[in-house]
Coordinates of C-alpha atoms in Angstrom, one line a residue:
X140 CA 50.1 -21.5 12.1
X141 CA 52.3 -18.5 11.8
X142 CA 55.4 -20.7 9.9
X143 CA 52.6 -22.2 7.4
X144 CA 51.5 -18.6 6.7
X145 CA 55.2 -17.4 5.9
X146 CA 55.7 -20.6 3.9
X147 CA 53.0 -20.1 1.5
X148 CA 53.4 -16.4 1.1
X149 CA 57.0 -17.4 0.0
X150 CA 55.6 -19.9 -2.8
X151 CA 53.4 -17.5 -4.2
X152 CA 56.2 -14.7 -4.0
X153 CA 58.3 -17.5 -6.1
X154 CA 55.8 -18.2 -8.8
X155 CA 55.1 -14.8 -9.4
X156 CA 58.6 -14.2 -10.0
X157 CA 58.8 -17.3 -12.1
X158 CA 56.0 -16.3 -14.6
X159 CA 57.2 -12.8 -14.9
X160 CA 60.7 -14.5 -15.8
X161 CA 59.2 -17.0 -17.7
X162 CA 57.1 -14.0 -19.7
X163 CA 59.7 -12.0 -20.3
X164 CA 62.0 -14.8 -22.0
X165 CA 59.2 -16.2 -24.1
X166 CA 58.6 -12.5 -25.9
X167 CA 62.6 -12.5 -26.3
X168 CA 63.6 -12.1 -30.0
X169 CA 65.0 -14.9 -32.1
X170 CA 68.5 -15.8 -31.1
X171 CA 70.0 -17.8 -34.2
X172 CA 68.2 -20.1 -36.7
X173 CA 70.1 -23.0 -38.4
X174 CA 69.3 -25.2 -41.6
X175 CA 70.5 -28.8 -42.3
X176 CA 69.7 -31.2 -44.3
X177 CA 70.0 -35.6 -44.1
X178 CA 71.9 -36.4 -46.8
X179 CA 74.1 -34.8 -49.1
X180 CA 74.6 -36.1 -52.4
X181 CA 71.1 -37.2 -53.4
X182 CA 69.7 -39.0 -56.4
X183 CA 67.6 -37.4 -58.9
X184 CA 64.3 -39.7 -57.5
X185 CA 65.0 -39.2 -53.8
X186 CA 64.1 -36.3 -51.4
X187 CA 66.0 -34.0 -49.2
X188 CA 64.7 -33.2 -45.8
X189 CA 65.0 -29.8 -44.9
X190 CA 65.0 -29.1 -41.1
X191 CA 65.0 -24.9 -40.0
X192 CA 65.6 -24.6 -36.0
X193 CA 64.8 -20.9 -34.7
X194 CA 66.3 -20.3 -31.2
X195 CA 64.2 -18.3 -29.5
X196 CA 60.1 -17.1 -29.9
X197 CA 59.3 -17.0 -33.3
X198 CA 56.0 -17.0 -35.4
X199 CA 55.0 -20.6 -36.4
X200 CA 54.0 -18.9 -40.2
X201 CA 57.6 -17.3 -40.2
X202 CA 59.0 -19.8 -42.7
X203 CA 58.5 -18.9 -46.2
X204 CA 59.6 -21.7 -48.6
X205 CA 58.8 -19.9 -51.8
X206 CA 62.9 -19.4 -52.6
X207 CA 62.9 -23.2 -52.6
X208 CA 60.9 -23.3 -55.8
X209 CA 63.0 -22.3 -58.2
X210 CA 65.2 -26.1 -58.2
X211 CA 63.0 -28.2 -56.2
X212 CA 59.8 -29.1 -55.6
X213 CA 58.5 -28.6 -52.2
X214 CA 56.6 -30.7 -50.2
X215 CA 54.4 -30.9 -47.3
X216 CA 55.9 -28.6 -44.5
X217 CA 55.5 -29.5 -40.6
X218 CA 56.3 -27.1 -37.6
X219 CA 56.7 -27.9 -33.9
X220 CA 57.5 -25.6 -30.6
X221 CA 59.4 -26.7 -27.6
X222 CA 59.9 -25.1 -24.3
X223 CA 62.3 -25.8 -21.6
X224 CA 63.3 -24.5 -18.5
X225 CA 66.1 -24.8 -16.3
X226 CA 67.0 -23.0 -13.2
X227 CA 64.3 -20.3 -13.9
X228 CA 65.3 -19.7 -17.5
X229 CA 63.3 -20.4 -20.3
X230 CA 64.4 -21.5 -23.4
X231 CA 62.0 -21.8 -26.7
X232 CA 63.0 -23.8 -30.2
X233 CA 60.6 -23.5 -32.8
X234 CA 61.3 -26.2 -35.7
X235 CA 60.3 -26.3 -39.4
X236 CA 60.3 -29.8 -41.5
X237 CA 59.8 -29.8 -44.9
X238 CA 60.7 -32.5 -47.8
X239 CA 62.2 -31.1 -51.3
X240 CA 62.2 -33.2 -54.7
X241 CA 65.3 -32.1 -57.2
X242 CA 63.9 -30.9 -60.6
X243 CA 66.8 -31.8 -62.0
X244 CA 70.6 -33.3 -61.8
X245 CA 73.8 -31.2 -60.9
X246 CA 74.3 -28.8 -58.2
X247 CA 72.1 -26.5 -56.4
X248 CA 72.1 -24.1 -53.4
X249 CA 69.5 -24.1 -50.8
X250 CA 69.6 -20.0 -50.5
X251 CA 69.9 -18.5 -47.5
X252 CA 66.6 -18.4 -45.5
X253 CA 65.6 -15.1 -42.8
X254 CA 63.4 -16.1 -39.8
X255 CA 62.3 -13.0 -38.3
X256 CA 65.7 -11.1 -38.7
X257 CA 68.2 -13.9 -38.1
X258 CA 69.2 -16.1 -41.5
X259 CA 70.7 -19.3 -42.0
X260 CA 73.7 -20.1 -44.2
X261 CA 73.4 -21.8 -47.8
X262 CA 73.8 -25.2 -48.6
X263 CA 75.3 -26.8 -52.0
X264 CA 73.4 -30.1 -52.6
X265 CA 75.0 -32.3 -55.6
X266 CA 72.0 -34.2 -57.1
X267 CA 73.2 -37.1 -58.9
X268 CA 71.7 -39.6 -61.4
X269 CA 70.5 -43.2 -60.4
X270 CA 73.0 -45.1 -62.1
X271 CA 75.9 -43.2 -59.7
X272 CA 74.7 -45.4 -57.0
X273 CA 76.9 -47.8 -55.7
X274 CA 76.1 -51.8 -56.7
X275 CA 73.6 -52.4 -54.0
X276 CA 70.1 -52.8 -55.0
X277 CA 67.4 -49.9 -54.1
X278 CA 65.0 -50.9 -52.1
X279 CA 62.3 -48.4 -53.3
X280 CA 61.9 -46.3 -56.0
X281 CA 59.2 -45.3 -58.8
X282 CA 59.3 -45.5 -63.2
X283 CA 57.2 -43.6 -65.3
X284 CA 56.4 -44.1 -69.2
X285 CA 54.4 -42.5 -71.6
X286 CA 53.0 -44.1 -74.8
X287 CA 53.3 -41.0 -77.1
X288 CA 55.6 -37.8 -76.5
X289 CA 54.7 -35.7 -79.2
X290 CA 50.4 -36.0 -79.8
X291 CA 48.2 -33.3 -81.3
X292 CA 45.7 -31.1 -79.1
X293 CA 43.0 -33.1 -77.1
X294 CA 44.5 -36.2 -78.0
X295 CA 44.8 -38.9 -75.4
X296 CA 48.5 -40.1 -73.9
X297 CA 48.6 -43.1 -71.9
X298 CA 51.0 -42.6 -68.8
X299 CA 52.0 -45.5 -66.9
X300 CA 53.9 -45.1 -63.4
X301 CA 55.4 -48.2 -61.5
X302 CA 56.2 -48.6 -57.6
X303 CA 59.1 -51.3 -56.7
X304 CA 58.8 -52.1 -53.3
X305 CA 61.6 -54.8 -51.8
X306 CA 60.0 -55.2 -48.6
X307 CA 56.7 -54.3 -47.2
X308 CA 55.4 -50.7 -45.9
X309 CA 53.3 -49.8 -43.0
X310 CA 51.5 -47.2 -44.9
X311 CA 52.4 -45.0 -48.2
X312 CA 50.6 -42.8 -50.9
X313 CA 51.6 -42.2 -54.3
X314 CA 50.3 -39.0 -56.0
X315 CA 49.1 -38.6 -59.9
X316 CA 51.3 -37.0 -62.0
X317 CA 51.1 -33.1 -62.8
X318 CA 51.5 -31.4 -66.3
X319 CA 50.0 -27.9 -67.0
X320 CA 46.8 -27.0 -69.2
X321 CA 45.9 -30.9 -69.0
X322 CA 42.9 -33.0 -67.9
X323 CA 44.8 -36.2 -65.8
X324 CA 42.6 -39.1 -65.2
X325 CA 43.1 -42.3 -63.6
X326 CA 41.9 -45.5 -65.7
X327 CA 40.6 -48.5 -63.9
X328 CA 42.4 -50.4 -60.6
X329 CA 45.8 -50.9 -59.7
X330 CA 47.6 -54.0 -60.7
X331 CA 49.9 -55.8 -58.4
X332 CA 52.3 -58.3 -59.2
X333 CA 56.3 -59.3 -58.3
X334 CA 59.1 -59.3 -60.7
X335 CA 63.0 -59.6 -60.5
X336 CA 65.3 -56.4 -61.1
X337 CA 68.8 -56.7 -61.6
X338 CA 68.5 -60.0 -59.4
X339 CA 66.4 -58.9 -56.6
X340 CA 62.6 -59.1 -56.4
X341 CA 60.1 -56.5 -56.2
X342 CA 56.2 -56.2 -55.3
X343 CA 55.3 -54.0 -57.9
X344 CA 52.3 -51.6 -58.3
X345 CA 51.1 -50.0 -61.8
X346 CA 48.8 -47.4 -62.2
X347 CA 48.2 -46.0 -65.3
X348 CA 46.6 -42.3 -66.1
X349 CA 44.9 -40.9 -69.5
X350 CA 46.9 -37.6 -70.0
X351 CA 44.5 -34.8 -72.8
X352 CA 46.2 -32.0 -73.0
X353 CA 44.1 -28.9 -73.5
X354 CA 46.7 -26.7 -75.1
X355 CA 49.8 -26.7 -77.7
X356 CA 53.3 -26.6 -76.9
X357 CA 56.4 -28.1 -75.1
X358 CA 55.1 -29.3 -71.6
X359 CA 56.8 -31.5 -68.5
X360 CA 54.6 -34.4 -67.0
X361 CA 55.9 -33.8 -63.5
X362 CA 56.4 -37.4 -62.3
X363 CA 54.2 -38.8 -58.9
X364 CA 55.6 -38.8 -55.6
X365 CA 55.5 -42.0 -53.5
X366 CA 55.6 -41.0 -49.5
X367 CA 55.9 -44.0 -47.5
X368 CA 56.7 -45.6 -43.8
X369 CA 58.4 -48.8 -43.2
X370 CA 59.8 -50.4 -40.0
X371 CA 63.0 -48.6 -38.7
X372 CA 65.6 -51.1 -38.3
X373 CA 66.1 -51.0 -33.9
X374 CA 69.1 -53.4 -32.2
X375 CA 68.2 -52.5 -28.9
X376 CA 65.0 -53.3 -29.1
X377 CA 63.6 -56.5 -28.8
X378 CA 59.8 -56.5 -29.1
X379 CA 58.7 -55.7 -32.7
X380 CA 55.7 -53.6 -30.8
X381 CA 58.2 -50.8 -29.6
X382 CA 59.9 -50.4 -32.9
X383 CA 59.5 -47.3 -34.9
X384 CA 59.0 -46.4 -38.5
X385 CA 60.9 -44.2 -40.8
X386 CA 59.8 -42.0 -43.7
X387 CA 60.9 -42.6 -47.6
X388 CA 59.8 -40.6 -50.2
X389 CA 60.7 -41.3 -53.9
X390 CA 59.7 -39.3 -56.6
X391 CA 59.1 -40.6 -60.8
X392 CA 61.2 -39.1 -63.6
X393 CA 59.7 -36.1 -65.3
X394 CA 59.1 -36.7 -69.0
X395 CA 58.5 -34.0 -71.7
X396 CA 55.7 -33.6 -74.0
X397 CA 55.3 -31.9 -77.5
X398 CA 51.8 -31.2 -78.2
X399 CA 50.7 -29.9 -81.8
X400 CA 48.1 -27.7 -82.6
X401 CA 45.1 -28.0 -84.7
X402 CA 46.1 -28.8 -88.4
X403 CA 45.3 -26.1 -91.0
X404 CA 42.2 -26.6 -93.2
X405 CA 40.4 -28.0 -90.1
X406 CA 36.9 -26.0 -90.4
X407 CA 35.0 -28.7 -88.4
X408 CA 35.0 -29.1 -84.8
X409 CA 37.9 -30.9 -83.3
X410 CA 37.7 -34.2 -82.5
X411 CA 40.8 -36.0 -82.6
X412 CA 40.3 -39.9 -82.2
X413 CA 41.2 -43.3 -83.0
X414 CA 37.9 -44.6 -83.5
X415 CA 34.3 -42.3 -84.1
X416 CA 31.3 -43.7 -85.0
X417 CA 27.4 -42.9 -85.0
X418 CA 24.3 -45.1 -84.3
X419 CA 20.5 -44.6 -84.8
X420 CA 17.9 -46.6 -82.7
X421 CA 14.1 -46.5 -83.5
X422 CA 12.2 -48.0 -80.2
X423 CA 9.3 -48.4 -82.1
X424 CA 10.2 -49.8 -85.2
X425 CA 10.0 -48.9 -88.7
X426 CA 6.5 -47.7 -88.4
X427 CA 5.2 -44.1 -89.3
X428 CA 1.6 -43.0 -88.6
X429 CA 0.6 -39.2 -89.3
X430 CA 0.2 -37.6 -85.9
X431 CA 1.8 -40.6 -83.8
X432 CA 5.0 -39.6 -82.3
X433 CA 8.3 -42.1 -83.0
X434 CA 11.5 -41.6 -81.0
X435 CA 14.7 -41.4 -82.6
X436 CA 17.5 -42.3 -80.7
X437 CA 21.4 -41.1 -81.8
X438 CA 24.7 -42.0 -80.4
X439 CA 27.7 -40.7 -80.7
X440 CA 30.8 -42.6 -79.8
X441 CA 34.4 -41.7 -79.7
X442 CA 37.8 -43.5 -78.2
X443 CA 40.2 -41.5 -76.5
X444 CA 38.5 -38.3 -75.4
X445 CA 36.8 -36.7 -72.7
X446 CA 33.0 -36.2 -73.1
X447 CA 33.3 -32.1 -73.0
X448 CA 35.1 -32.6 -76.6
X449 CA 32.0 -34.4 -78.2
X450 CA 30.3 -32.0 -80.7
X451 CA 26.8 -31.7 -81.0
X452 CA 25.3 -34.5 -83.5
X453 CA 23.8 -32.5 -86.6
X454 CA 20.5 -33.7 -87.2
X455 CA 17.9 -32.4 -90.3
X456 CA 14.5 -33.2 -91.0
X457 CA 11.9 -32.8 -93.8
X458 CA 9.8 -29.7 -92.9
X459 CA 6.8 -31.9 -92.7
X460 CA 7.6 -33.4 -89.1
X461 CA 7.5 -31.9 -86.1
X462 CA 10.5 -32.1 -83.4
X463 CA 10.5 -32.3 -79.8
X464 CA 14.3 -32.9 -78.6
X465 CA 14.8 -34.1 -75.0
X466 CA 18.2 -33.1 -73.5
X467 CA 21.2 -35.0 -74.7
X468 CA 23.3 -37.2 -72.1
X469 CA 26.9 -37.6 -72.4
X470 CA 29.2 -40.0 -70.6
X471 CA 32.9 -41.4 -69.9
X472 CA 33.7 -44.8 -69.3
X473 CA 37.2 -46.4 -68.7
X474 CA 37.9 -49.5 -71.2
X475 CA 40.9 -51.7 -72.2
X476 CA 43.9 -48.7 -71.2
X477 CA 41.5 -45.7 -73.0
X478 CA 38.8 -43.4 -72.0
X479 CA 35.2 -44.0 -74.4
X480 CA 33.2 -41.1 -74.3
X481 CA 29.7 -41.1 -75.5
X482 CA 26.7 -38.3 -76.5
X483 CA 23.2 -39.7 -76.8
X484 CA 20.4 -37.5 -78.0
X485 CA 16.8 -38.5 -77.8
X486 CA 14.2 -36.9 -80.1
X487 CA 10.5 -37.1 -81.0
X488 CA 9.2 -37.1 -84.0
X489 CA 5.7 -36.3 -85.1
X490 CA 5.1 -36.6 -89.0
X491 CA 2.1 -34.1 -89.5
X492 CA 0.8 -35.8 -93.1
X493 CA 1.3 -39.1 -95.0
X494 CA 3.2 -39.9 -98.0
X495 CA 6.9 -40.8 -98.5
X496 CA 9.9 -38.8 -97.1
X497 CA 14.0 -38.8 -96.9
X498 CA 15.4 -38.4 -94.0
X499 CA 19.3 -36.8 -94.5
X500 CA 22.0 -38.3 -93.6
X501 CA 23.7 -37.6 -90.2
X502 CA 27.3 -36.7 -90.6
X503 CA 30.1 -36.0 -88.2
X504 CA 33.8 -35.4 -89.2
X505 CA 36.7 -36.3 -87.0
X506 CA 40.5 -36.3 -87.4
X507 CA 42.3 -39.5 -87.5
X508 CA 45.2 -39.5 -85.3
X509 CA 46.8 -42.8 -86.6
X510 CA 46.3 -41.6 -90.2
X511 CA 46.4 -38.3 -89.7
X512 CA 43.4 -37.3 -92.3
X513 CA 39.7 -36.5 -91.9
X514 CA 37.6 -38.8 -91.8
X515 CA 33.6 -39.2 -91.2
X516 CA 31.1 -40.8 -89.1
X517 CA 27.9 -41.2 -91.0
X518 CA 24.4 -42.5 -91.0
X519 CA 22.9 -43.2 -94.1
X520 CA 20.1 -41.2 -95.5
X521 CA 16.6 -42.8 -94.7
X522 CA 13.1 -43.2 -96.9
X523 CA 10.2 -43.4 -95.3
X524 CA 6.7 -44.0 -95.7
X525 CA 4.5 -42.1 -93.5
X526 CA 0.6 -44.2 -93.5
X527 CA -2.6 -42.1 -92.8
X528 CA -4.2 -41.5 -89.5
X529 CA -5.6 -44.6 -88.3
X530 CA -8.7 -42.5 -87.3
X531 CA -9.2 -41.6 -91.2
X532 CA -11.9 -43.7 -93.2
X533 CA -10.3 -46.0 -96.3
X534 CA -13.9 -46.6 -97.8
X535 CA -17.4 -45.7 -97.6
X536 CA -19.7 -48.6 -96.6
X537 CA -22.5 -50.1 -98.6
X538 CA -25.3 -48.3 -96.9
X539 CA -24.6 -44.9 -95.2
X540 CA -27.1 -45.1 -92.7
X541 CA -25.8 -48.5 -91.3
X542 CA -22.8 -47.9 -89.3
X543 CA -19.9 -50.5 -89.9
X544 CA -17.0 -51.9 -87.9
X545 CA -13.8 -49.8 -88.5
X546 CA -11.4 -51.6 -90.7
X547 CA -8.7 -49.7 -88.4
X548 CA -8.4 -52.3 -85.3
X549 CA -5.9 -53.8 -84.4
X550 CA -7.8 -56.7 -83.5
X551 CA -11.7 -57.6 -84.0
X552 CA -13.7 -60.1 -82.6
X553 CA -15.5 -61.8 -85.0
X554 CA -18.8 -60.8 -83.7
X555 CA -20.6 -61.3 -87.3
X556 CA -20.0 -64.6 -87.7
X557 CA -23.6 -66.3 -87.1
X558 CA -25.7 -63.9 -89.2
X559 CA -22.9 -64.3 -92.0
X560 CA -23.4 -68.0 -91.6
X561 CA -27.0 -68.3 -91.3
X562 CA -27.1 -66.0 -94.7
X563 CA -25.0 -67.9 -96.5
X564 CA -26.6 -70.9 -95.6
X565 CA -30.1 -69.7 -96.7
X566 CA -28.7 -69.1 -100.0
X567 CA -27.1 -72.0 -100.6
X568 CA -30.3 -74.0 -99.9
X569 CA -32.7 -71.8 -102.0
X570 CA -29.9 -72.4 -105.0
X571 CA -29.6 -76.2 -104.1
X572 CA -33.5 -76.1 -104.5
X573 CA -34.0 -74.3 -107.5
X574 CA -31.3 -76.7 -109.4
X575 CA -32.9 -79.5 -108.3
X576 CA -36.5 -78.6 -109.4
X577 CA -35.1 -77.7 -112.6
X578 CA -33.7 -80.9 -113.7
X579 CA -35.6 -83.4 -111.3
X580 CA -37.5 -84.8 -114.7
X581 CA -34.6 -85.1 -116.5
X582 CA -32.6 -87.3 -114.4
X583 CA -33.7 -88.0 -110.6
X584 CA -31.4 -90.8 -110.0
X585 CA -28.3 -89.0 -111.0
X586 CA -29.3 -85.6 -108.8
X587 CA -30.1 -87.4 -106.1
X588 CA -26.6 -88.5 -104.6
X589 CA -25.2 -85.1 -105.7
X590 CA -28.3 -83.4 -103.8
X591 CA -27.2 -85.2 -100.1
X592 CA -23.6 -84.3 -100.9
X593 CA -24.3 -80.8 -101.1
X594 CA -27.0 -80.7 -98.3
X595 CA -24.3 -82.5 -96.1
X596 CA -21.5 -79.9 -96.8
X597 CA -24.0 -77.1 -96.0
X598 CA -24.9 -79.2 -92.8
X599 CA -21.5 -79.2 -91.7
X600 CA -20.5 -76.0 -92.4
X601 CA -23.9 -74.6 -90.7
X602 CA -22.8 -76.6 -87.4
X603 CA -19.1 -75.1 -87.5
X604 CA -20.4 -71.6 -87.8
X605 CA -22.6 -72.2 -84.8
X606 CA -19.7 -73.5 -82.5
X607 CA -18.1 -70.5 -83.8
X608 CA -20.7 -68.5 -83.0
X609 CA -20.7 -70.2 -79.2
X610 CA -17.2 -69.8 -79.0
X611 CA -17.3 -66.2 -79.8
X612 CA -20.4 -65.6 -77.2
X613 CA -18.6 -67.7 -74.5
X614 CA -15.2 -65.6 -75.2
X615 CA -16.9 -62.0 -75.6
X616 CA -18.9 -63.1 -71.9
X617 CA -15.5 -63.6 -70.4
X618 CA -13.5 -60.7 -71.8
X619 CA -16.5 -58.6 -70.0
X620 CA -16.0 -60.3 -66.9
X621 CA -12.8 -59.7 -66.7
X622 CA -12.8 -56.2 -67.5
X623 CA -15.3 -56.0 -64.7
X624 CA -13.9 -57.7 -62.0
X625 CA -10.1 -58.0 -62.9
X626 CA -7.4 -56.1 -60.3
X627 CA -5.6 -55.0 -63.7
X628 CA -6.2 -51.1 -64.0
X629 CA -6.1 -51.1 -67.6
X630 CA -4.9 -53.0 -70.6
X631 CA -2.2 -52.0 -73.0
X632 CA -3.8 -50.8 -76.1
X633 CA -2.2 -53.3 -79.0
X634 CA -2.7 -56.6 -76.5
X635 CA -4.5 -59.8 -77.4
X636 CA -6.5 -59.2 -74.1
X637 CA -9.7 -57.1 -73.8
X638 CA -9.8 -55.9 -77.8
X639 CA -13.2 -55.8 -78.8
X640 CA -15.8 -53.3 -80.3
X641 CA -17.6 -53.2 -77.0
X642 CA -17.8 -49.1 -76.6
X643 CA -18.1 -49.2 -72.5
X644 CA -14.8 -51.3 -72.5
X645 CA -12.8 -49.3 -74.5
X646 CA -14.0 -46.4 -73.0
X647 CA -13.2 -47.5 -69.2
X648 CA -9.7 -48.7 -70.4
X649 CA -9.4 -45.0 -71.8
X650 CA -10.1 -43.6 -68.7
X651 CA -7.6 -46.2 -66.9
X652 CA -4.8 -45.2 -69.3
X653 CA -5.8 -41.5 -68.2
X654 CA -6.0 -41.9 -64.7
X655 CA -2.5 -43.9 -64.7
X656 CA -0.6 -41.0 -67.0
X657 CA 0.4 -43.6 -69.3
X658 CA 1.1 -41.2 -72.3
X659 CA 2.8 -44.0 -74.4
X660 CA 0.0 -45.9 -74.5
X661 CA -2.8 -42.9 -74.7
X662 CA -3.1 -42.3 -78.6
X663 CA -4.1 -46.0 -79.5
X664 CA -6.4 -46.3 -76.5
X665 CA -8.2 -42.7 -77.5
X666 CA -8.5 -44.3 -81.4
X667 CA -9.7 -47.4 -80.3
X668 CA -12.5 -46.1 -78.1
X669 CA -13.3 -43.6 -81.0
X670 CA -13.9 -46.1 -83.5
X671 CA -16.1 -47.9 -81.2
X672 CA -18.0 -45.1 -80.2
X673 CA -18.6 -44.2 -84.1
X674 CA -18.5 -47.4 -85.7
X675 CA -15.4 -46.3 -88.1
X676 CA -17.3 -43.0 -89.2
X677 CA -14.9 -40.8 -87.8
X678 CA -14.8 -37.1 -88.5
X679 CA -11.9 -34.9 -87.4
X680 CA -14.3 -31.9 -86.9
X681 CA -16.1 -33.8 -84.4
X682 CA -12.9 -34.5 -82.2
X683 CA -10.8 -31.1 -82.6
X684 CA -10.8 -30.5 -78.8
X685 CA -9.7 -33.8 -77.8
X686 CA -7.1 -33.7 -81.0
X687 CA -5.8 -30.2 -79.5
X688 CA -5.4 -31.6 -75.8
X689 CA -3.6 -34.4 -77.2
X690 CA -1.1 -32.2 -79.2
X691 CA -0.8 -29.8 -75.9
X692 CA 0.3 -33.0 -74.2
X693 CA 2.3 -34.5 -76.7
X694 CA 4.4 -30.8 -76.7
X695 CA 4.5 -30.7 -73.1
X696 CA 5.6 -34.1 -72.7
X697 CA 9.1 -33.6 -75.4
X698 CA 9.6 -30.1 -75.1
X699 CA 12.9 -28.8 -75.6
X700 CA 12.5 -26.4 -72.4
X701 CA 12.9 -28.5 -69.7
X702 CA 11.7 -27.1 -66.5
X703 CA 11.4 -28.3 -63.0
X704 CA 10.7 -32.0 -62.8
X705 CA 7.7 -31.0 -60.4
X706 CA 6.5 -28.7 -62.3
X707 CA 6.2 -30.5 -65.2
X708 CA 4.5 -33.1 -63.6
X709 CA 1.9 -31.0 -62.8
X710 CA 1.4 -29.3 -65.9
X711 CA 0.8 -33.1 -67.4
X712 CA -1.6 -33.6 -64.5
X713 CA -3.7 -30.5 -65.4
X714 CA -3.6 -31.2 -69.2
X715 CA -4.8 -35.2 -68.5
X716 CA -7.6 -33.8 -66.1
X717 CA -8.7 -31.6 -69.0
X718 CA -8.6 -34.0 -71.6
X719 CA -10.7 -36.5 -69.2
X720 CA -13.0 -33.8 -69.0
X721 CA -13.4 -33.5 -72.6
X722 CA -13.7 -37.4 -73.4
X723 CA -16.5 -37.7 -71.1
X724 CA -18.2 -34.5 -72.7
X725 CA -17.6 -35.7 -76.1
X726 CA -18.9 -39.0 -75.2
X727 CA -22.0 -37.7 -73.5
X728 CA -22.7 -35.4 -76.2
X729 CA -22.5 -38.4 -79.3
X730 CA -24.8 -40.4 -77.3
X731 CA -27.4 -38.1 -77.2
X732 CA -26.9 -36.9 -80.4
X733 CA -27.0 -40.7 -82.0
X734 CA -30.2 -41.7 -80.1
X735 CA -32.0 -38.5 -81.3
X736 CA -31.1 -40.0 -85.1
X737 CA -32.0 -43.6 -84.1
X738 CA -28.6 -44.6 -85.4
X739 CA -27.8 -47.1 -82.4
X740 CA -27.4 -50.6 -83.6
X741 CA -29.5 -53.0 -82.1
X742 CA -28.0 -55.9 -79.5
X743 CA -26.3 -58.2 -81.4
X744 CA -26.3 -60.8 -78.5
X745 CA -29.2 -61.6 -76.3
X746 CA -28.9 -60.5 -73.1
X747 CA -27.7 -63.4 -70.5

């Protein structure tokens, strides 16, 4: 037991001594620093692997790569630490590994680098062109090309990168090119194909970029960097599972471009392109009615620019139009190795009075980079005719005390066929009898055949009229039944279904439209109900409150000041509720007045 206790104490003392020695050595200063490279000379499109080894304890952030930026492009830097203990002697090593890409050909010096007071020796590196390599074909390399080395500010340049691979790689990445004061976007997907170069077959990966310079002057377009891993040849290993990979780095050649400023005399928003056009769209067609909104969509399309470069579309209108612009939309798409940008504006136009008007032309100036001349994308001036509002009477009825059907209805059910046919038949019979009595004594034998012919014609007309009456009555009854039992919530105004003079049906249809918040169908439904309610005797003063609410609704719907979507929806719902209450109030007031004045129409058809 005593021996065991002595052994435990001895081990504890050794452990304490070991820890103290290790702690003392671990925080010792750096003894020496060494810098090495993996190749010299190096070709212009290859990379140099620089390794900095510090003997002793060093901070992992002690390496500063800024002195290397003068002659090289510095890639990613990795750091690792290693600690070993031999005979109670602790040795710690810190290693930094970074990748350097030469900027140009020539002889360059990797300067002395300092790590915590210790410095490395300078290293001279010779950068040679690709042609100075031996006759052995290269395994991997990158080429770059550009369609224009001289262009205008904001003009698109087409940049093409090709990666040549003679064998398969385990993994790899290709960075995008870099250029100061430029916007660079990849165009489409990568293209892959094979080709033979210098007698050797390569798998080629092609990638294209759109380069849009944002400043004028001479700039260098830095070639993209390819980093990949390939299987390292190892003759000692017989099984591929144990094969190790080695890293390869290639960089594409740099390209210098000259970007010219905006030419003198350009007094419009600068828009350089090969093609610019302006188009318009009228979803409602060419019909203009006073008080009814018409939406006009104008689209500006430009080739080879980004959407931020598109100017605002100038639009001018006569003073007799209320304008409610919607927020414009911009987008950029890629097609046929080029950027295509569009700006689309939507504008609700409400004519305030009837008449003939001219909408001025829309002109967008732009600079043609092919002809180097200013050109104009134009929508020609347009002459339009604004019809009066549908609710205004176009003529007075023959009897002011007898209401008549409105002539502004889109479709009218021929409810007056039976009475008109009967009256026409009676008048014709009277005229026929009068003519027979006047000429009976003259020549009875000649008049009698004519009498039977005329009588037969009118009998046939009467039968046709009766059949039409029955058909109309049946259709109207089916329409009323359909309006009461159908699962359809409401009927879109202007359609062929349920278009009748029945005020109750039009009122129910209008309330369904309001409930469904169908603002587009609101105005036609409102007009049909008013025409059915007043039998065509519409006076604007009687419906001023409804007109005011509708104008408020359209102003809210097409307002240029867009608020939060939920807030706008709440406001529209509130206005629609106010409109529903006002329609109910107006209807009740009209019916009370109509009953007191005894102006109601008698039932056209008997109750079924």
